[in-house]
Structure formats: C-alpha cells, structure tokens
PDB file of C-alpha atoms in Angstrom:
ATOM      1  CA  UNK A   1      -0.090   0.278  -0.471  1.00 48.00           C
ATOM      2  CA  UNK A   2       1.391   3.514  -1.050  1.00 45.00           C
ATOM      3  CA  UNK A   3       2.071   6.073   1.689  1.00 40.00           C
ATOM      4  CA  UNK A   4      -1.369   7.948  -0.322  1.00 38.00           C
ATOM      5  CA  UNK A   5      -2.981   4.872   0.025  1.00 41.00           C
ATOM      6  CA  UNK A   6      -2.368   4.831   3.628  1.00 39.00           C
ATOM      7  CA  UNK A   7      -2.982   8.462   4.245  1.00 43.00           C
ATOM      8  CA  UNK A   8      -6.578   8.280   2.428  1.00 40.00           C
ATOM      9  CA  UNK A   9      -7.241   5.109   4.342  1.00 41.00           C
ATOM     10  CA  UNK A  10      -6.276   7.168   7.838  1.00 43.00           C
ATOM     11  CA  UNK A  11      -8.837   9.958   6.748  1.00 42.00           C
ATOM     12  CA  UNK A  12     -11.687   7.420   5.724  1.00 43.00           C
ATOM     13  CA  UNK A  13     -11.206   6.121   9.349  1.00 44.00           C
ATOM     14  CA  UNK A  14     -11.029   9.336  10.712  1.00 46.00           C
ATOM     15  CA  UNK A  15     -14.295  10.383   9.172  1.00 43.00           C
ATOM     16  CA  UNK A  16     -16.426   7.426  10.036  1.00 42.00           C
ATOM     17  CA  UNK A  17     -14.923   7.995  13.221  1.00 44.00           C
ATOM     18  CA  UNK A  18     -16.663  11.367  13.440  1.00 47.00           C
ATOM     19  CA  UNK A  19     -19.470  10.451  11.588  1.00 44.00           C
ATOM     20  CA  UNK A  20     -20.357   7.370  14.620  1.00 42.00           C
ATOM     21  CA  UNK A  21     -20.277  10.163  16.925  1.00 46.00           C
ATOM     22  CA  UNK A  22     -22.029  12.431  15.295  1.00 43.00           C
ATOM     23  CA  UNK A  23     -25.299  11.451  16.940  1.00 39.00           C
ATOM     24  CA  UNK A  24     -23.724  10.330  20.228  1.00 42.00           C
ATOM     25  CA  UNK A  25     -22.027  13.664  21.081  1.00 44.00           C
ATOM     26  CA  UNK A  26     -25.809  15.007  20.481  1.00 43.00           C
ATOM     27  CA  UNK A  27     -27.493  13.103  22.193  1.00 37.00           C
ATOM     28  CA  UNK A  28     -25.457  13.886  25.490  1.00 48.00           C
ATOM     29  CA  UNK A  29     -25.741  17.044  25.097  1.00 57.00           C
ATOM     30  CA  UNK A  30     -23.993  19.637  26.878  1.00 73.00           C
ATOM     31  CA  UNK A  31     -24.226  20.996  30.751  1.00 79.00           C
ATOM     32  CA  UNK A  32     -26.905  22.373  31.518  1.00 82.00           C
ATOM     33  CA  UNK A  33     -26.033  25.083  32.502  1.00 83.00           C
ATOM     34  CA  UNK A  34     -23.527  25.672  30.431  1.00 85.00           C
ATOM     35  CA  UNK A  35     -24.206  29.606  28.779  1.00 91.00           C
ATOM     36  CA  UNK A  36     -25.282  30.115  26.092  1.00 90.00           C
ATOM     37  CA  UNK A  37     -22.545  32.409  23.761  1.00 92.00           C
ATOM     38  CA  UNK A  38     -20.421  28.861  24.771  1.00 91.00           C
ATOM     39  CA  UNK A  39     -23.284  26.588  23.824  1.00 91.00           C
ATOM     40  CA  UNK A  40     -23.324  28.330  20.479  1.00 92.00           C
ATOM     41  CA  UNK A  41     -19.963  28.195  19.764  1.00 93.00           C
ATOM     42  CA  UNK A  42     -19.728  24.671  20.534  1.00 92.00           C
ATOM     43  CA  UNK A  43     -22.357  23.904  18.132  1.00 91.00           C
ATOM     44  CA  UNK A  44     -20.989  25.654  15.096  1.00 94.00           C
ATOM     45  CA  UNK A  45     -17.249  24.287  15.772  1.00 93.00           C
ATOM     46  CA  UNK A  46     -18.613  20.905  16.111  1.00 91.00           C
ATOM     47  CA  UNK A  47     -20.064  21.461  12.317  1.00 92.00           C
ATOM     48  CA  UNK A  48     -17.226  23.077  11.069  1.00 93.00           C
ATOM     49  CA  UNK A  49     -15.275  19.935  12.447  1.00 92.00           C
ATOM     50  CA  UNK A  50     -17.616  17.342  11.212  1.00 90.00           C
ATOM     51  CA  UNK A  51     -17.298  19.348   7.724  1.00 90.00           C
ATOM     52  CA  UNK A  52     -13.332  19.183   7.717  1.00 92.00           C
ATOM     53  CA  UNK A  53     -12.610  16.419   9.516  1.00 87.00           C
ATOM     54  CA  UNK A  54      -8.746  15.943   8.535  1.00 88.00           C
ATOM     55  CA  UNK A  55      -8.654  19.832  10.089  1.00 93.00           C
ATOM     56  CA  UNK A  56      -6.072  19.184  13.192  1.00 94.00           C
ATOM     57  CA  UNK A  57      -6.761  23.120  14.482  1.00 94.00           C
ATOM     58  CA  UNK A  58     -10.758  22.720  14.196  1.00 94.00           C
ATOM     59  CA  UNK A  59     -10.428  19.505  16.045  1.00 94.00           C
ATOM     60  CA  UNK A  60      -8.784  20.824  18.696  1.00 94.00           C
ATOM     61  CA  UNK A  61     -10.893  24.316  18.777  1.00 94.00           C
ATOM     62  CA  UNK A  62     -14.028  21.654  19.282  1.00 94.00           C
ATOM     63  CA  UNK A  63     -11.904  20.004  21.631  1.00 94.00           C
ATOM     64  CA  UNK A  64     -11.213  23.598  23.551  1.00 94.00           C
ATOM     65  CA  UNK A  65     -15.445  24.386  23.677  1.00 94.00           C
ATOM     66  CA  UNK A  66     -16.693  20.784  24.631  1.00 93.00           C
ATOM     67  CA  UNK A  67     -14.175  20.962  27.710  1.00 93.00           C
ATOM     68  CA  UNK A  68     -15.738  24.619  28.726  1.00 93.00           C
ATOM     69  CA  UNK A  69     -19.535  22.719  27.881  1.00 92.00           C
ATOM     70  CA  UNK A  70     -18.852  20.118  29.859  1.00 90.00           C
ATOM     71  CA  UNK A  71     -18.566  17.622  27.238  1.00 92.00           C
ATOM     72  CA  UNK A  72     -15.569  15.688  28.143  1.00 92.00           C
ATOM     73  CA  UNK A  73     -17.019  12.263  26.265  1.00 91.00           C
ATOM     74  CA  UNK A  74     -16.840  14.876  23.579  1.00 92.00           C
ATOM     75  CA  UNK A  75     -13.723  16.328  23.765  1.00 94.00           C
ATOM     76  CA  UNK A  76     -12.404  12.685  24.186  1.00 94.00           C
ATOM     77  CA  UNK A  77     -13.340  11.433  21.102  1.00 93.00           C
ATOM     78  CA  UNK A  78     -12.016  14.533  19.558  1.00 94.00           C
ATOM     79  CA  UNK A  79      -8.652  14.215  20.860  1.00 95.00           C
ATOM     80  CA  UNK A  80      -7.879  10.791  20.314  1.00 95.00           C
ATOM     81  CA  UNK A  81      -9.000  11.164  16.484  1.00 93.00           C
ATOM     82  CA  UNK A  82      -6.267  14.338  16.594  1.00 94.00           C
ATOM     83  CA  UNK A  83      -3.781  11.405  17.591  1.00 94.00           C
ATOM     84  CA  UNK A  84      -5.431   8.552  14.363  1.00 92.00           C
ATOM     85  CA  UNK A  85      -4.166  11.297  12.481  1.00 90.00           C
ATOM     86  CA  UNK A  86      -1.006  12.834  13.780  1.00 93.00           C
ATOM     87  CA  UNK A  87       0.565  10.238  16.935  1.00 92.00           C
ATOM     88  CA  UNK A  88       3.099  12.634  17.662  1.00 93.00           C
ATOM     89  CA  UNK A  89       1.164  15.208  19.725  1.00 95.00           C
ATOM     90  CA  UNK A  90       2.389  15.425  23.126  1.00 96.00           C
ATOM     91  CA  UNK A  91       0.008  18.379  23.825  1.00 96.00           C
ATOM     92  CA  UNK A  92      -2.593  15.951  22.825  1.00 96.00           C
ATOM     93  CA  UNK A  93      -2.213  13.055  25.380  1.00 96.00           C
ATOM     94  CA  UNK A  94      -2.113  15.463  27.926  1.00 97.00           C
ATOM     95  CA  UNK A  95      -5.043  16.495  27.250  1.00 96.00           C
ATOM     96  CA  UNK A  96      -5.965  13.150  27.061  1.00 96.00           C
ATOM     97  CA  UNK A  97      -4.838  11.952  30.537  1.00 96.00           C
ATOM     98  CA  UNK A  98      -6.069  15.400  31.976  1.00 96.00           C
ATOM     99  CA  UNK A  99     -10.422  14.156  30.787  1.00 95.00           C
ATOM    100  CA  UNK A 100      -9.602  10.835  31.752  1.00 95.00           C
ATOM    101  CA  UNK A 101      -8.782  11.843  35.136  1.00 95.00           C
ATOM    102  CA  UNK A 102     -11.321  14.637  35.721  1.00 93.00           C
ATOM    103  CA  UNK A 103     -13.538  11.236  34.621  1.00 92.00           C
ATOM    104  CA  UNK A 104     -12.326   8.668  37.449  1.00 89.00           C
ATOM    105  CA  UNK A 105     -10.126   6.529  34.731  1.00 92.00           C
ATOM    106  CA  UNK A 106      -7.609   6.793  36.636  1.00 92.00           C
ATOM    107  CA  UNK A 107      -5.605   3.694  34.646  1.00 91.00           C
ATOM    108  CA  UNK A 108      -6.337   5.810  31.231  1.00 94.00           C
ATOM    109  CA  UNK A 109      -4.890   8.460  32.235  1.00 95.00           C
ATOM    110  CA  UNK A 110      -2.040   6.861  34.014  1.00 94.00           C
ATOM    111  CA  UNK A 111      -1.310   5.302  30.186  1.00 94.00           C
ATOM    112  CA  UNK A 112      -1.569   8.972  28.364  1.00 96.00           C
ATOM    113  CA  UNK A 113       1.088  10.464  31.014  1.00 96.00           C
ATOM    114  CA  UNK A 114       3.489   7.539  31.049  1.00 93.00           C
ATOM    115  CA  UNK A 115       3.492   7.432  27.360  1.00 94.00           C
ATOM    116  CA  UNK A 116       4.881  11.224  27.965  1.00 94.00           C
ATOM    117  CA  UNK A 117       7.421  10.206  29.824  1.00 92.00           C
ATOM    118  CA  UNK A 118       8.745   7.583  28.123  1.00 93.00           C
ATOM    119  CA  UNK A 119       9.012  10.013  24.804  1.00 92.00           C
ATOM    120  CA  UNK A 120      11.964  11.821  25.126  1.00 91.00           C
ATOM    121  CA  UNK A 121      11.188  14.666  23.163  1.00 92.00           C
ATOM    122  CA  UNK A 122       8.064  15.786  25.008  1.00 95.00           C
ATOM    123  CA  UNK A 123       8.596  19.389  25.733  1.00 95.00           C
ATOM    124  CA  UNK A 124       9.994  19.258  29.543  1.00 95.00           C
ATOM    125  CA  UNK A 125       7.169  21.946  30.189  1.00 96.00           C
ATOM    126  CA  UNK A 126       4.543  19.171  29.155  1.00 96.00           C
ATOM    127  CA  UNK A 127       6.467  16.182  31.685  1.00 95.00           C
ATOM    128  CA  UNK A 128       6.490  19.124  34.618  1.00 95.00           C
ATOM    129  CA  UNK A 129       2.298  19.893  34.124  1.00 96.00           C
ATOM    130  CA  UNK A 130       2.293  16.026  33.833  1.00 95.00           C
ATOM    131  CA  UNK A 131       4.061  14.728  37.361  1.00 94.00           C
ATOM    132  CA  UNK A 132       1.725  16.135  40.151  1.00 95.00           C
ATOM    133  CA  UNK A 133      -1.391  14.123  38.053  1.00 96.00           C
ATOM    134  CA  UNK A 134       1.208  10.924  38.075  1.00 94.00           C
ATOM    135  CA  UNK A 135       1.584  11.051  41.641  1.00 92.00           C
ATOM    136  CA  UNK A 136      -2.158  11.910  42.953  1.00 92.00           C
ATOM    137  CA  UNK A 137      -2.901   9.032  40.701  1.00 93.00           C
ATOM    138  CA  UNK A 138      -0.601   6.623  42.145  1.00 88.00           C
ATOM    139  CA  UNK A 139      -2.310   7.413  45.453  1.00 83.00           C
ATOM    140  CA  UNK A 140      -5.567   7.086  44.851  1.00 83.00           C
ATOM    141  CA  UNK A 141      -4.953   3.285  43.169  1.00 83.00           C
ATOM    142  CA  UNK A 142      -2.853   1.797  45.831  1.00 81.00           C
ATOM    143  CA  UNK A 143      -5.666  -0.168  48.320  1.00 81.00           C
ATOM    144  CA  UNK A 144      -3.372   0.595  51.638  1.00 82.00           C
ATOM    145  CA  UNK A 145      -3.489   4.217  52.971  1.00 80.00           C
ATOM    146  CA  UNK A 146      -2.467   5.816  56.264  1.00 83.00           C
ATOM    147  CA  UNK A 147      -3.171   9.036  57.878  1.00 86.00           C
ATOM    148  CA  UNK A 148      -2.036  10.081  61.520  1.00 92.00           C
ATOM    149  CA  UNK A 149      -2.459  13.688  63.420  1.00 92.00           C
ATOM    150  CA  UNK A 150      -1.259  14.650  66.698  1.00 92.00           C
ATOM    151  CA  UNK A 151      -2.119  17.352  69.173  1.00 89.00           C
ATOM    152  CA  UNK A 152      -0.213  18.805  72.061  1.00 91.00           C
ATOM    153  CA  UNK A 153      -1.103  21.277  74.959  1.00 92.00           C
ATOM    154  CA  UNK A 154      -0.817  22.979  78.269  1.00 90.00           C
ATOM    155  CA  UNK A 155      -3.890  22.958  80.757  1.00 85.00           C
ATOM    156  CA  UNK A 156      -5.112  23.636  84.218  1.00 84.00           C
ATOM    157  CA  UNK A 157      -7.282  21.578  86.075  1.00 82.00           C
ATOM    158  CA  UNK A 158      -8.809  22.404  89.721  1.00 78.00           C
ATOM    159  CA  UNK A 159      -8.959  19.034  91.004  1.00 75.00           C
ATOM    160  CA  UNK A 160      -5.946  17.595  89.357  1.00 70.00           C
ATOM    161  CA  UNK A 161      -5.684  15.366  92.018  1.00 68.00           C
ATOM    162  CA  UNK A 162      -9.556  14.331  91.808  1.00 65.00           C
ATOM    163  CA  UNK A 163      -9.895  14.303  95.754  1.00 70.00           C
ATOM    164  CA  UNK A 164     -12.494  15.229  98.040  1.00 70.00           C
ATOM    165  CA  UNK A 165     -12.022  19.106  99.063  1.00 69.00           C
ATOM    166  CA  UNK A 166     -11.802  17.533 102.736  1.00 68.00           C
ATOM    167  CA  UNK A 167      -9.320  15.216 104.843  1.00 67.00           C
ATOM    168  CA  UNK A 168     -12.235  13.587 106.574  1.00 70.00           C
ATOM    169  CA  UNK A 169     -13.904  10.791 104.779  1.00 66.00           C
ATOM    170  CA  UNK A 170     -15.238   7.602 105.588  1.00 70.00           C
ATOM    171  CA  UNK A 171     -13.223   4.145 105.057  1.00 69.00           C
ATOM    172  CA  UNK A 172     -15.022   1.063 105.164  1.00 76.00           C
ATOM    173  CA  UNK A 173     -17.976   2.768 106.802  1.00 73.00           C
ATOM    174  CA  UNK A 174     -15.454   4.540 109.783  1.00 75.00           C
ATOM    175  CA  UNK A 175     -14.592   7.382 109.905  1.00 78.00           C
ATOM    176  CA  UNK A 176     -10.597   8.626 108.689  1.00 75.00           C
ATOM    177  CA  UNK A 177      -8.564  11.242 107.528  1.00 72.00           C
ATOM    178  CA  UNK A 178      -6.781  11.664 104.763  1.00 67.00           C
ATOM    179  CA  UNK A 179      -2.917  13.476 104.136  1.00 72.00           C
ATOM    180  CA  UNK A 180      -3.608  16.943 102.760  1.00 64.00           C
ATOM    181  CA  UNK A 181      -1.320  15.819  99.524  1.00 69.00           C
ATOM    182  CA  UNK A 182      -4.580  13.252  98.519  1.00 69.00           C
ATOM    183  CA  UNK A 183      -7.298  16.115  98.589  1.00 68.00           C
ATOM    184  CA  UNK A 184      -8.488  18.426  96.157  1.00 72.00           C
ATOM    185  CA  UNK A 185      -5.542  20.538  93.872  1.00 75.00           C
ATOM    186  CA  UNK A 186      -4.981  22.498  91.216  1.00 79.00           C
ATOM    187  CA  UNK A 187      -2.461  21.913  88.758  1.00 82.00           C
ATOM    188  CA  UNK A 188      -1.177  22.401  85.540  1.00 86.00           C
ATOM    189  CA  UNK A 189      -0.357  19.600  82.874  1.00 87.00           C
ATOM    190  CA  UNK A 190       0.993  19.128  79.803  1.00 90.00           C
ATOM    191  CA  UNK A 191      -0.601  16.803  77.353  1.00 89.00           C
ATOM    192  CA  UNK A 192      -0.182  15.072  73.969  1.00 92.00           C
ATOM    193  CA  UNK A 193      -2.361  13.252  71.515  1.00 92.00           C
ATOM    194  CA  UNK A 194      -2.063  10.882  68.615  1.00 93.00           C
ATOM    195  CA  UNK A 195      -3.740   8.568  66.086  1.00 94.00           C
ATOM    196  CA  UNK A 196      -2.682   6.581  63.136  1.00 93.00           C
ATOM    197  CA  UNK A 197      -5.419   5.164  60.952  1.00 91.00           C
ATOM    198  CA  UNK A 198      -5.092   2.357  58.489  1.00 90.00           C
ATOM    199  CA  UNK A 199      -7.382   1.918  55.850  1.00 88.00           C
ATOM    200  CA  UNK A 200      -7.305  -0.977  53.219  1.00 86.00           C
ATOM    201  CA  UNK A 201      -9.844  -0.268  49.718  1.00 80.00           C
ATOM    202  CA  UNK A 202     -10.816  -3.804  48.417  1.00 81.00           C
ATOM    203  CA  UNK A 203     -11.325  -1.819  44.742  1.00 73.00           C
ATOM    204  CA  UNK A 204     -14.717  -3.200  44.808  1.00 76.00           C
ATOM    205  CA  UNK A 205     -18.288  -2.038  43.681  1.00 74.00           C
ATOM    206  CA  UNK A 206     -20.287  -0.920  45.805  1.00 83.00           C
ATOM    207  CA  UNK A 207     -17.277   0.556  48.102  1.00 77.00           C
ATOM    208  CA  UNK A 208     -15.660  -1.757  50.390  1.00 85.00           C
ATOM    209  CA  UNK A 209     -12.920  -0.941  53.324  1.00 84.00           C
ATOM    210  CA  UNK A 210     -11.231  -2.658  56.165  1.00 88.00           C
ATOM    211  CA  UNK A 211      -9.786   0.068  58.651  1.00 90.00           C
ATOM    212  CA  UNK A 212      -8.172   0.153  62.045  1.00 92.00           C
ATOM    213  CA  UNK A 213      -6.921   2.777  64.469  1.00 93.00           C
ATOM    214  CA  UNK A 214      -4.456   3.275  67.102  1.00 92.00           C
ATOM    215  CA  UNK A 215      -5.342   6.410  69.830  1.00 93.00           C
ATOM    216  CA  UNK A 216      -2.336   7.522  71.680  1.00 92.00           C
ATOM    217  CA  UNK A 217      -2.536   9.790  75.037  1.00 90.00           C
ATOM    218  CA  UNK A 218      -0.214  10.701  77.899  1.00 88.00           C
ATOM    219  CA  UNK A 219       0.510  13.877  80.036  1.00 86.00           C
ATOM    220  CA  UNK A 220       3.046  15.238  82.665  1.00 87.00           C
ATOM    221  CA  UNK A 221       1.510  16.687  85.895  1.00 84.00           C
ATOM    222  CA  UNK A 222       3.422  19.090  87.294  1.00 83.00           C
ATOM    223  CA  UNK A 223       2.795  18.743  90.779  1.00 78.00           C
ATOM    224  CA  UNK A 224       0.435  16.183  91.492  1.00 73.00           C
ATOM    225  CA  UNK A 225       3.092  13.202  90.255  1.00 73.00           C
ATOM    226  CA  UNK A 226       1.449  10.675  91.505  1.00 66.00           C
ATOM    227  CA  UNK A 227      -1.793  11.429  89.139  1.00 65.00           C
ATOM    228  CA  UNK A 228       0.445  10.938  85.800  1.00 64.00           C
TER     229      UNK A 228
END
C-alpha cells in the first residue's frame, strides 16, 4: 500500500469515526448550566469540524469548547481522533490524560501520562505539568492508605488530683483522715495525643473498606505527679 493510500485510509477511518460520534455527541448534550454563548460556539465548532474532519486545528478548537461546555466525552473523542491523524502530539496526550483523570478513569489517564514520560521528545514543561497528576493517580490507585494526627498543649485543672475537698473521709464506713496531699489540688499539666489510621480499599462496588486505628494519650502533671 502506497503512502498516499495509507493517508487516505487513515482519513476515511477518521471521517467514519467522527460520523459515528455525531449523534452520540448531540444525544448526550452538554452541561445544562453551560452559558448560551459557549453552547452556540460549541455547536458551530462541531459543525465546522464535521465538514473538515482532517483539519487538526478545527478539531482542537472544538475539543476546547467541548471541555468548557462540560462535554468531556466529546472532547476525548476529538482528541483521540487527532492522535489517529498524527500520533506525535504530546500536548494532545497530556490533555487526554487530564480529561480521563477528571472522569475518574485513572488507569487510562496513567497510560497517557506514562507515554509522555517515555517519549524523550516531550517538552519539559508538559512533563512537569503531568507529574502532579501521576503522583495523585498512584495515590488513588493504591489499596493501602495511612493517616495520622497529633495534638499537644497545656491545661489547668482545679482538681487535678481528683481528691475530696476535706481531709475527713469515711473508710469502710468508719471515720478516717486523708493526708492533705491527696485532697483537692489544682495543677497544670502538659499533654499530647495522637492517632494512626490504616485503611485497605478492596476496590469493589459497592465500596468496601477495612479500617483500623490506634489512639495514644499521655500527660505530665507539674506538681501532682502521683496521678501521671
């Protein structure tokens, strides 16, 4: 097959691909809250692209308006069609990765971002833009997650010893005297508390999690050290 035939074949596939998505794009519509101005521009851009499916500039223009209109699926179809016509478009791969990320298709998004990193011709600026998405995807796709927190401070208690106000007490029903050091005493103390939480996501629908937690608390009295 000659080079001309290959290009023609690719153009035919692209045109059929666009035609097949014409009614699906109209059927799904755009975000109902989309401003009329953007909606009209979106419709016009689609018609312009449909009349000239081989024009990458018109296709990219429609994809941008589709994103503004909330039609992520339409934007994805257009951008993927651009890669059929020209696979060497790193910016398009980046945009596809972002769109799939927004739709929650993290595996597909990761594929596009990884292709950018593997291609040595990818501009450094695009690689830097993709890096945060890759990091976030790795975090969301892992089954294990840990979290924790710590809190510390100093407080004063009017009855830090938790003792009675008087030295006169009853012990086994009989009157008795309690040493003064064990009666009601105010005191300052420093304290620290912490928690560690673990979660395992079974990656199932409906969502199932296995969770475990550990809480720690400790304090140190300034004077009433016997209650530490």
